[in-house]
Coordinates of C-alpha atoms and ligand atoms in Angstrom, one line a residue:
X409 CA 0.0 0.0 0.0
X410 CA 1.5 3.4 -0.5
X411 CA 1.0 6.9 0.5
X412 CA -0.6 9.8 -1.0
X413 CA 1.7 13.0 -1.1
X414 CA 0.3 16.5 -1.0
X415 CA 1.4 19.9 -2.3
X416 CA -0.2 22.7 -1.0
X417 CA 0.3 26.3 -0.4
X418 CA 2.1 27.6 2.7
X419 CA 0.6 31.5 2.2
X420 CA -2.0 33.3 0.7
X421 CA -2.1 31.6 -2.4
X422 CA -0.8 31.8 -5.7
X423 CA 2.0 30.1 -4.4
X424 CA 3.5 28.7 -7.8
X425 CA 1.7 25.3 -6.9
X426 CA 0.6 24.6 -10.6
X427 CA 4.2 24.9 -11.5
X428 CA 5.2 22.5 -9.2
X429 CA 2.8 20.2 -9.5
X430 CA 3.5 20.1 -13.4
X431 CA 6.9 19.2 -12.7
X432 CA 6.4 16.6 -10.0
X433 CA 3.8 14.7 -12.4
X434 CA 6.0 12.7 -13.9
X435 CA 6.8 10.8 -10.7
X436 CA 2.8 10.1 -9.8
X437 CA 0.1 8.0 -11.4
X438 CA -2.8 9.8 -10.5
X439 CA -2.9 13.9 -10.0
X440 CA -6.0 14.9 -8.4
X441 CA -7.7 18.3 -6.6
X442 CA -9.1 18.3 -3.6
X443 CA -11.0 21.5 -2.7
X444 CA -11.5 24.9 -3.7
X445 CA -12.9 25.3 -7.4
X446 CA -12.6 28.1 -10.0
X447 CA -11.4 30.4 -7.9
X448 CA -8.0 29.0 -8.0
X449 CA -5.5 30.0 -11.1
X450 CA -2.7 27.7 -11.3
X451 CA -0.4 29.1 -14.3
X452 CA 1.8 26.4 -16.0
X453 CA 4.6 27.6 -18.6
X454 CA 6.6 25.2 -20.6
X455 CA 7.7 25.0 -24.3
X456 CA 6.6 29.3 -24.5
X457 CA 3.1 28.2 -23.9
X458 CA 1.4 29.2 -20.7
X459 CA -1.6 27.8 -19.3
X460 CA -3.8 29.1 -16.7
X461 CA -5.5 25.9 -14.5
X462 CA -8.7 26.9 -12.6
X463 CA -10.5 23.5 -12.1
X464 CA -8.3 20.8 -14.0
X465 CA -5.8 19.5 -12.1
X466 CA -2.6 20.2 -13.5
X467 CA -0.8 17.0 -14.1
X468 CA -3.1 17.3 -17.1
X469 CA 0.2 18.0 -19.5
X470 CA 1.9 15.1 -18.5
X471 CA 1.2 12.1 -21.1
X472 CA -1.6 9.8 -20.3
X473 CA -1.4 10.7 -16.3
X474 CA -4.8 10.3 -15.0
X475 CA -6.1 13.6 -13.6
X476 CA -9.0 13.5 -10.4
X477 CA -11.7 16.3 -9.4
X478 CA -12.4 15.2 -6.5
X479 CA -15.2 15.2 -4.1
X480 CA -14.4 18.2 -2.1
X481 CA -14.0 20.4 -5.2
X482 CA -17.2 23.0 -6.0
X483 CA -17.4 22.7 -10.5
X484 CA -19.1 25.3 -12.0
X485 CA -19.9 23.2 -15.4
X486 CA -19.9 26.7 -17.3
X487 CA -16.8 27.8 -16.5
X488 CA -15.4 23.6 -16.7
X489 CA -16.8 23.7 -20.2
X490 CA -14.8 26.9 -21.2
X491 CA -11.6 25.7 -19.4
X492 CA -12.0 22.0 -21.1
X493 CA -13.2 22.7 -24.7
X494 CA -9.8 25.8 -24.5
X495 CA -7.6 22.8 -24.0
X496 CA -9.2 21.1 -26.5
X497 CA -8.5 23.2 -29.3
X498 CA -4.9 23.4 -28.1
X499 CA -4.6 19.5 -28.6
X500 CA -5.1 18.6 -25.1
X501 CA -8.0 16.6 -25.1
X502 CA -8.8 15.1 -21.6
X503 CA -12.0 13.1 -21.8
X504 CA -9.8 10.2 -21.9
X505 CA -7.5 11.0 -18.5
X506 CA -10.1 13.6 -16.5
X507 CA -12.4 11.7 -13.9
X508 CA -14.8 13.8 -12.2
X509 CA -16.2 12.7 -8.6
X510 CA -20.0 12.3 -8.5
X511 CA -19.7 13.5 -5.0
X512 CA -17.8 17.3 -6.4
X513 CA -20.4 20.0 -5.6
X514 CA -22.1 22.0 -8.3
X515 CA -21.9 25.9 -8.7
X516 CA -25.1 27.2 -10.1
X517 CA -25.7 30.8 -11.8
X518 CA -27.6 31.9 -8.6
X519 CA -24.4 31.1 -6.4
X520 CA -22.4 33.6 -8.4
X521 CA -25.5 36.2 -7.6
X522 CA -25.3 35.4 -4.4
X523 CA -21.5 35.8 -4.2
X524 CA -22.1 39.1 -5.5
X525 CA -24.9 40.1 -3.3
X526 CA -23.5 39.0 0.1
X527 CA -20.4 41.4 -0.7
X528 CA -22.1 44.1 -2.0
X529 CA -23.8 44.0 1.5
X530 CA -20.8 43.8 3.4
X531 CA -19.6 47.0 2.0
X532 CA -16.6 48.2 3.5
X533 CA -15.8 44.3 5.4
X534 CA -15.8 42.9 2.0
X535 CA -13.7 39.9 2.0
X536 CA -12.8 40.7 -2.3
X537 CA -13.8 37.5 -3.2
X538 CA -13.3 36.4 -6.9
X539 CA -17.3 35.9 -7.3
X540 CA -17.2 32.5 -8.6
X541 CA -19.8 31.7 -6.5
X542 CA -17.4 29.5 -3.8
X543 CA -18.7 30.5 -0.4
X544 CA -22.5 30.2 -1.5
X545 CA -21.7 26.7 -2.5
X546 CA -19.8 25.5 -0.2
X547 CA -22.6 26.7 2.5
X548 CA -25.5 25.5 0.7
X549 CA -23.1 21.9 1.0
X550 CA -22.9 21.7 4.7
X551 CA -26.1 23.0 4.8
X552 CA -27.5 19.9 3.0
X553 CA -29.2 22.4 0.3
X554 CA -26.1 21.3 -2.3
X555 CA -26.7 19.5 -5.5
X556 CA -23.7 17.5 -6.6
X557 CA -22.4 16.3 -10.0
X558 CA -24.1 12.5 -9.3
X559 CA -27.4 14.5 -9.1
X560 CA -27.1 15.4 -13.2
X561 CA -27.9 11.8 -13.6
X562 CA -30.3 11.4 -11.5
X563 CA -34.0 13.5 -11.6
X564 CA -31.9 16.6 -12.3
X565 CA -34.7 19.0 -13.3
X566 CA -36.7 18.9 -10.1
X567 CA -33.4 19.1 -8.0
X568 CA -32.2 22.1 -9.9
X569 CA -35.4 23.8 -10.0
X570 CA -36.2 23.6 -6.3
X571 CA -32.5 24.9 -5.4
X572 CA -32.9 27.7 -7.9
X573 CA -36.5 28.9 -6.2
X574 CA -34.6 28.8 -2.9
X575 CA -31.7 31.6 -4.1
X576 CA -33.9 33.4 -5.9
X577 CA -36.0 33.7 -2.7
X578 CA -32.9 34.7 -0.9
X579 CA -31.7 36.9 -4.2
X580 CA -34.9 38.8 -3.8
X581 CA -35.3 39.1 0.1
X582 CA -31.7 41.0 -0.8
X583 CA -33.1 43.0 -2.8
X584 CA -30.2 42.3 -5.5
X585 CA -31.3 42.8 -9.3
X586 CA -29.9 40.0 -11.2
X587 CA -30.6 38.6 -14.8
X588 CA -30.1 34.8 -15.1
X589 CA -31.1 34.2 -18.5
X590 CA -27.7 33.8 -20.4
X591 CA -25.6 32.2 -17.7
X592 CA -28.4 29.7 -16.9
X593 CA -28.1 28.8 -20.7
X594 CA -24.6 28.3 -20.8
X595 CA -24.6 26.9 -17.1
X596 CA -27.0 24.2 -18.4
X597 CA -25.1 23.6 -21.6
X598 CA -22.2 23.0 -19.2
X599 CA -23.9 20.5 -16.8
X600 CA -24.6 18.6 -20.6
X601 CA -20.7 18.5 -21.3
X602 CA -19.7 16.9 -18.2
X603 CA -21.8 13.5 -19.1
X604 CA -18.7 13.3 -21.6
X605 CA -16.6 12.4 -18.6
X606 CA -16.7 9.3 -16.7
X607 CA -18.3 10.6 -13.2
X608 CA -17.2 8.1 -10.4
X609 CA -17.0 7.8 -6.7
X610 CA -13.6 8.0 -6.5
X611 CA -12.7 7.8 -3.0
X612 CA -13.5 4.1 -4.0
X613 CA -11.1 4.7 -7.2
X614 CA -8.4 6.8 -5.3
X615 CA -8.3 3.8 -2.3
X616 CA -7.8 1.2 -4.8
X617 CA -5.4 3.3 -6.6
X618 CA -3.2 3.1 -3.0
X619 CA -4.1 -0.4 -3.0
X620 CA -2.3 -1.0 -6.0
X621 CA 0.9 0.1 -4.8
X622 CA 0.4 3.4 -7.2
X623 CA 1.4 6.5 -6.6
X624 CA -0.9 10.2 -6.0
X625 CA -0.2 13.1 -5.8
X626 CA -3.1 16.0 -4.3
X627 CA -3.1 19.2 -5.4
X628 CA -4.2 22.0 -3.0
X629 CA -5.5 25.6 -4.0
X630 CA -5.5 28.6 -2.5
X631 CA -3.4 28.3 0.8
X632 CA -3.2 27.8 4.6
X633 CA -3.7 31.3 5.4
X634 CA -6.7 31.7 3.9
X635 CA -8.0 28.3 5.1
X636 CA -11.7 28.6 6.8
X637 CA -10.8 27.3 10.2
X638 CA -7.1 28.5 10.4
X639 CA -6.5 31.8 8.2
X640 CA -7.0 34.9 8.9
X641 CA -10.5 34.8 9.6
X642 CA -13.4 36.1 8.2
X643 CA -10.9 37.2 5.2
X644 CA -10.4 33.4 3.9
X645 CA -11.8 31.0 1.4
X646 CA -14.6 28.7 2.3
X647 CA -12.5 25.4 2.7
X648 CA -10.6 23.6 4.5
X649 CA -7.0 24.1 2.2
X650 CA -4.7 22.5 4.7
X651 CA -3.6 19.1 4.8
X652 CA -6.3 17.2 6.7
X653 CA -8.9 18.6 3.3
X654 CA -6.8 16.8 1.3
X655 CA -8.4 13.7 3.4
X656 CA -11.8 14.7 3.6
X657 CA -12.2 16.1 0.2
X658 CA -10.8 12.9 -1.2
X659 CA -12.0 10.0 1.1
X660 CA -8.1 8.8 2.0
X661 CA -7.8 8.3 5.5
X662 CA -4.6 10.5 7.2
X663 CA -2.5 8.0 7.8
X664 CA -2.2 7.2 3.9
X665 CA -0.9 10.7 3.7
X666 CA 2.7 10.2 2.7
X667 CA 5.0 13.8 2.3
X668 CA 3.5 16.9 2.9
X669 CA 4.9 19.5 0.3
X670 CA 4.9 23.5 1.3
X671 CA 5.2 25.5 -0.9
X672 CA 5.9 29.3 -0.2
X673 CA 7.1 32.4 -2.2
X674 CA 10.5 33.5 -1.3
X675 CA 8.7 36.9 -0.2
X676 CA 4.9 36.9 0.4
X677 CA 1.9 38.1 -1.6
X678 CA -2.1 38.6 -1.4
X679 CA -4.6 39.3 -3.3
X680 CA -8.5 40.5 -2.1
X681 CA -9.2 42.0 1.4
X682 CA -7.8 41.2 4.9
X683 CA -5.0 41.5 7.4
X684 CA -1.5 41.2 5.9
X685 CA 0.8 42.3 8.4
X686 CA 4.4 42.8 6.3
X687 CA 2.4 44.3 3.4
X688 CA 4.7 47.1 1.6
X689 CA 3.7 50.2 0.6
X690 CA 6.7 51.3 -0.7
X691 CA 8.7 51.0 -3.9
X692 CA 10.2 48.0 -2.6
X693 CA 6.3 46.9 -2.7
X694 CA 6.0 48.0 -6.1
X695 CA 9.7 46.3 -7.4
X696 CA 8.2 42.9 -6.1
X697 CA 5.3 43.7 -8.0
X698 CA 6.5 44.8 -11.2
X699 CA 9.1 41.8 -11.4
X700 CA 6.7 39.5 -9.8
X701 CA 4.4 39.8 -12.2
X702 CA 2.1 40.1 -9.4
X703 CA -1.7 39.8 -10.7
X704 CA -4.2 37.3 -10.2
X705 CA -4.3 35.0 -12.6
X706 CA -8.1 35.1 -12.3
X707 CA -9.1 38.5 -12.0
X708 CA -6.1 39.9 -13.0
X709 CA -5.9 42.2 -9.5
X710 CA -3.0 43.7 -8.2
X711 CA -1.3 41.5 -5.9
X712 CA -0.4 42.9 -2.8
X713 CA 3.0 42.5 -2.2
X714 CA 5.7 42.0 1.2
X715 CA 8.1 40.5 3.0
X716 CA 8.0 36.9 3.9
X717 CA 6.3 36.3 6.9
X718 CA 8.0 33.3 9.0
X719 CA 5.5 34.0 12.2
X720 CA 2.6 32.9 9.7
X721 CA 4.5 30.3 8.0
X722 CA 5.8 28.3 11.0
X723 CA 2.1 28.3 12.1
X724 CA 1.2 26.8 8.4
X725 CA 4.1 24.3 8.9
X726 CA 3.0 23.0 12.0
X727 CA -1.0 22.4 10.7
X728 CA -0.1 20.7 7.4
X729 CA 3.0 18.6 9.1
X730 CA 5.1 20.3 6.2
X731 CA 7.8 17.3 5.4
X732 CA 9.3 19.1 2.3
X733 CA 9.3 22.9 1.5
X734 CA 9.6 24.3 -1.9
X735 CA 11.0 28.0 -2.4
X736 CA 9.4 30.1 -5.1
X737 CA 10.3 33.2 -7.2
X738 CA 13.3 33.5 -5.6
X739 CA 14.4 35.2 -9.0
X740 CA 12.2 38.1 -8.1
X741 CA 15.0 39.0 -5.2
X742 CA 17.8 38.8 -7.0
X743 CA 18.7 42.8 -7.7
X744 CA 18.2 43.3 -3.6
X745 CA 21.0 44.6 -2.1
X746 CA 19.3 43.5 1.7
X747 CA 16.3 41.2 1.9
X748 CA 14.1 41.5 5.1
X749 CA 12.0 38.3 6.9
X750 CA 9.5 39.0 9.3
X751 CA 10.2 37.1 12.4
X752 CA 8.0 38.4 15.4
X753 CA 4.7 40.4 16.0
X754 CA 4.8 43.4 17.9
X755 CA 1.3 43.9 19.2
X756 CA 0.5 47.0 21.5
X757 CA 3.9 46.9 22.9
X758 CA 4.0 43.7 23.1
X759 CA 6.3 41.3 21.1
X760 CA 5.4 37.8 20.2
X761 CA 6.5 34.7 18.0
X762 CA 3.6 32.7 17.5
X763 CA 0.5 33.4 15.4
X764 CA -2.3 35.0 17.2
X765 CA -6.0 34.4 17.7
X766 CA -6.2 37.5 15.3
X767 CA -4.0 39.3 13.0
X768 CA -5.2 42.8 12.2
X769 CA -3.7 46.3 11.1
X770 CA -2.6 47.1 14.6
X771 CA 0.5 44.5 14.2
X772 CA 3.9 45.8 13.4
X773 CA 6.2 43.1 11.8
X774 CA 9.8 42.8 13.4
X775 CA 12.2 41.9 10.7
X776 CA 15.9 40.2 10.4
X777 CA 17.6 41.7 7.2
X778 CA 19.9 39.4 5.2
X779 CA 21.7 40.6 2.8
X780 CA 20.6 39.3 -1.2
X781 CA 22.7 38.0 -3.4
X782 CA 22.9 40.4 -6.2
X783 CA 23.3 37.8 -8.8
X784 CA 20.9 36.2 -12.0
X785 CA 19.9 32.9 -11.0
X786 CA 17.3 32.7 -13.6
X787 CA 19.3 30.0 -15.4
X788 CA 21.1 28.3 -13.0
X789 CA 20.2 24.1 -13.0
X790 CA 21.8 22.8 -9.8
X791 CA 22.3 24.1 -6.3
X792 CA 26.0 23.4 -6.7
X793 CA 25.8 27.4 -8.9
X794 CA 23.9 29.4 -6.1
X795 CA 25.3 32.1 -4.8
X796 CA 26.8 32.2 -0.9
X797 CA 24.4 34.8 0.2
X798 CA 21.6 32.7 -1.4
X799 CA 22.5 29.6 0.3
X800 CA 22.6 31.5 3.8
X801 CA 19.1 32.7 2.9
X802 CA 17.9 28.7 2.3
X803 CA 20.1 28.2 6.2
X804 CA 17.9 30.8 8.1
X805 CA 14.5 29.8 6.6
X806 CA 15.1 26.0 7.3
X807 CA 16.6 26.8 10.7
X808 CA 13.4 28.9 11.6
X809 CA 11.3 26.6 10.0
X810 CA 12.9 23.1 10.9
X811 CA 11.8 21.7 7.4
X812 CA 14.2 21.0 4.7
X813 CA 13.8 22.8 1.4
X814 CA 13.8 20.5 -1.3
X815 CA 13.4 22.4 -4.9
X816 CA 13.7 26.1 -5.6
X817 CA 12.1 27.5 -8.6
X818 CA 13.6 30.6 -10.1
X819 CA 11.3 31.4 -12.8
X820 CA 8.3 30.4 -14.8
X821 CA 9.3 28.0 -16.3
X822 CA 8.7 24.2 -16.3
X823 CA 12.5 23.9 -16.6
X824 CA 13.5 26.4 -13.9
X825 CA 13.1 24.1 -11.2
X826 CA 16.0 23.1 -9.0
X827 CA 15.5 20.0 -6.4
X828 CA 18.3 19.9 -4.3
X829 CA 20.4 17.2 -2.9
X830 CA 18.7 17.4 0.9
Ligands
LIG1387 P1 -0.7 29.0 -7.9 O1 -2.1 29.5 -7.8 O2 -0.1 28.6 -6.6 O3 -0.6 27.9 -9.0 O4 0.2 30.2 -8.5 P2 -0.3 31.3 -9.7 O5 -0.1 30.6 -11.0 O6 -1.5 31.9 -9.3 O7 0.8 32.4 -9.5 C1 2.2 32.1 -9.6 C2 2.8 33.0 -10.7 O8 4.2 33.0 -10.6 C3 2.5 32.5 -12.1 O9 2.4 33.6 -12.9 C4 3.7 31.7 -12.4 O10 4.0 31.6 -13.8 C5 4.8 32.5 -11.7 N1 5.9 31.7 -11.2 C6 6.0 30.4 -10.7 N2 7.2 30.1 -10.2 C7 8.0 31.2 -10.5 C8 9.3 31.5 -10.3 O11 10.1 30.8 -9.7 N3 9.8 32.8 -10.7 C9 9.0 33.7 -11.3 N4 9.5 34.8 -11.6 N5 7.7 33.4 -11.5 C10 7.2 32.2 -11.1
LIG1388 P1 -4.9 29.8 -5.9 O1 -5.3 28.3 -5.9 C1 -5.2 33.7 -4.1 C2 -8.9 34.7 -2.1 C3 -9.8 35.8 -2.7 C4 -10.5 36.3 -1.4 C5 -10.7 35.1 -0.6 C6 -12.1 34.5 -0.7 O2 -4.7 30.3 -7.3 O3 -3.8 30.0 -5.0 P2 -13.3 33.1 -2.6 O4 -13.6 33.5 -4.0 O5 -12.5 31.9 -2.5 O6 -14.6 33.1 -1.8 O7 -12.4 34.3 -2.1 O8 -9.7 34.1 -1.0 N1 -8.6 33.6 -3.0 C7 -7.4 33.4 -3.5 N2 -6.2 34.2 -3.4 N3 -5.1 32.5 -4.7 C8 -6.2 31.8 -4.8 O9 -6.2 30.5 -5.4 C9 -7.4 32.2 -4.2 N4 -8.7 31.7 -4.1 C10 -9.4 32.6 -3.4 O10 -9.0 36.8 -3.3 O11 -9.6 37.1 -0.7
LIG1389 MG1 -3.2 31.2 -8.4

């Protein structure tokens, strides 16, 4: 029997974990997401061709790898259609190597309505959602209102009718104009697409997979700090994105969890409203920006931009049971003469190490500066070219965070990937 691995995001998203999981596909059998749903963007770049991932997992480039949506993923079969049928046409057809879960939650029209109208009322609290409809979803799921892929099969009209009246009830009683004509259509067009996909419960299919002695690999999205029970609260996601959702939203029980990937930028970014307490305003802000490329692959929003953040990433460390780090975009550093890390809170006075019940505005980062290592390492292929100053760098974060880091990326790029002896 073997273990599944998992490769999820140490921050607040966008992470790099597409890349990674890209490169790493060629060791696994099966690929397969977990949570989360089209509010992820997972870019891939290889051969000059980039891809942007929202629901497909992306160890969908890889040969004949079979890819899983699994059961705690929310599918909105609109925008699966769009993503699908765009692959497609670029010669990547996956009816063949893409099973869905029959268990997966559906994202209706009226969710994305909803979306919209639950942030338009929190006005200035806002937590800048991408509107894809994820937090109506996922509460209409625990709230047993949900209607799940399995249902398309199954007396679909009634099931999808009654839900609709339900939001539209709510939609109304918000007073939130809305026009669902063209969205239904193309929503319903969408739910007629997936039947070209085999739909199966695959916790049985993932189980057996482990059976077999073959290999998975689970893909997170989004990241710890914007996990629902463990971020930074109410400014998070609406699943669980940490290591023990790779379980439930896949049916494998924890102990066939094998490695635990983390995967962190080499600074820190967010994107959407909430706490970020080493957020830059400055031009050193703005630098990590502009070389970062630092826009949501799904909205195209600014990034915010900062320092790493070692206070909130030995907290995400110790909830996953991180085994094996992975450093990303450590390219974007490279013209810094000094490089900062925040290493404590100071909180009215006060200064701690841990991560708080709350993180607000009021905190004031402590930092240790390093110096940076002033030098391209954009095409560097082994660890045996980095730079002294860099390698010191890789010392203090795996002393502070007691986990070994295994690859560095330093660019884009499939083949700008460096996995290190460790
Ligand atoms: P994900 O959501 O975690 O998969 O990450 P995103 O795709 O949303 O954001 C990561 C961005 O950084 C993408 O535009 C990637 O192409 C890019 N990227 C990934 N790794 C590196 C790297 O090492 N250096 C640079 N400069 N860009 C990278
Ligand atoms: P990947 O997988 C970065 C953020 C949104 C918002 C909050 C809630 O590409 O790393 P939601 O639409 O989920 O209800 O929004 O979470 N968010 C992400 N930020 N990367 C993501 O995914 C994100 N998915 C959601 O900006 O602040
Ligand atoms: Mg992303």
């Amino acid at each position: 029997m073997t273990k599944a691995d998992v490769l999820l995001g140490l921050q607040w998203g966008d992470e790099g974990k597409g890349k990674v999981i890209d490169v790493l596909t060629p060791n696994y059998d099966v690929i397969t997401r977990f949570q989360g749903g089209p509010n992820a963007g997972h870019t891939l770049e290889f051969n000059g061709e980039k891809y942007v991932l929202r629901s497909i997992p992306s160890g969908i480039f890889q040969g004949d790898k079979i890819n899983v949506i699994s059961n705690g993923v929310v599918l909105d079969p609109a925008l699966f259609k769009a993503e699908a049928e765009a692959l497609a046409k670029s010669g990547h057809d996956l009816t063949k190597k893409l099973y869905i879960s029959k268990k997966a939650h559906l994202i209706m029209p009226t969710h994305r309505m909803l979306d919209a109208a639950n942030e338009a009322a929190k006005g200035d609290a806002k937590v800048g959602t991408t509107g894809k409809g994820i937090g109506p979803t996922y509460t209409d799921k625990v709230g047993r209102y949900g209607l799940r892929v399995g249902d398309i099969l199954l007396d679909f009209d009634k099931k999808y009718a009654a839900a609709k009246a339900r939001h539209e009830f709510m939609l109304k009683s918000m007073n939130f104009e809305y026009d669902i004509e063209e969205a239904e259509k193309q929503w319903l067009e969408g739910i007629e697409y997936l039947k070209n996909f085999t739909l199966i419960d695959s916790e049985h299919y993932l189980n057996d997979v482990l059976a077999q002695d073959k290999t998975i690999l689970c893909e997170g999205a989004q990241g710890t700090m914007l996990d629902v029970d463990f971020g930074s609260y109410p400014f998070v996601t609406s699943s669980n994105t940490i290591c023990a959702g790779a379980c439930t939203g896949m049916g494998i029980a924890p102990n066939k969890i094998g490695d635990v990937y983390g995967i962190f930028k080499a600074y820190c970014t967010r994107v959407g409203s909430g706490p970020f307490p080493s957020e830059l305003f400055d031009e050193v802000g703005d630098t990590l920006c502009e070389k970062g490329h630092e826009f949501g692959s799904v909205t195209g929003r600014k990034r915010r931009c900062g320092w790493i953040d070692l206070v909130a990433l030995k907290y995400s460390v110790m909830i996953n049971g991180v085994t094996k780090l992975i450093m990303m975009k450590s390219d974007v550093l490279d013209d810094f003469d000094t490089i900062k890390a925040c290493v404590g809170y100071r909180i009215n006075g006060e200064e701690i190490d841990y991560f708080p019940y709350e993180i607000n505005d009021s905190i004031e980062p402590i930092y240790k500066e390093l110096p940076g290592w002033k030098t391209d390492m954009t095409k560097m292929k082994s660890e045996d070219e980095f730079p002294e100053a860099f390698n010191a760098y890789l010392d203090f974060l795996e002393d502070e965070l007691e986990v070994p880091i295994k690859i560095v990326s330093v660019g884009p790029d499939r083949e700008q990937t460096i996995v290190r002896y460790i």
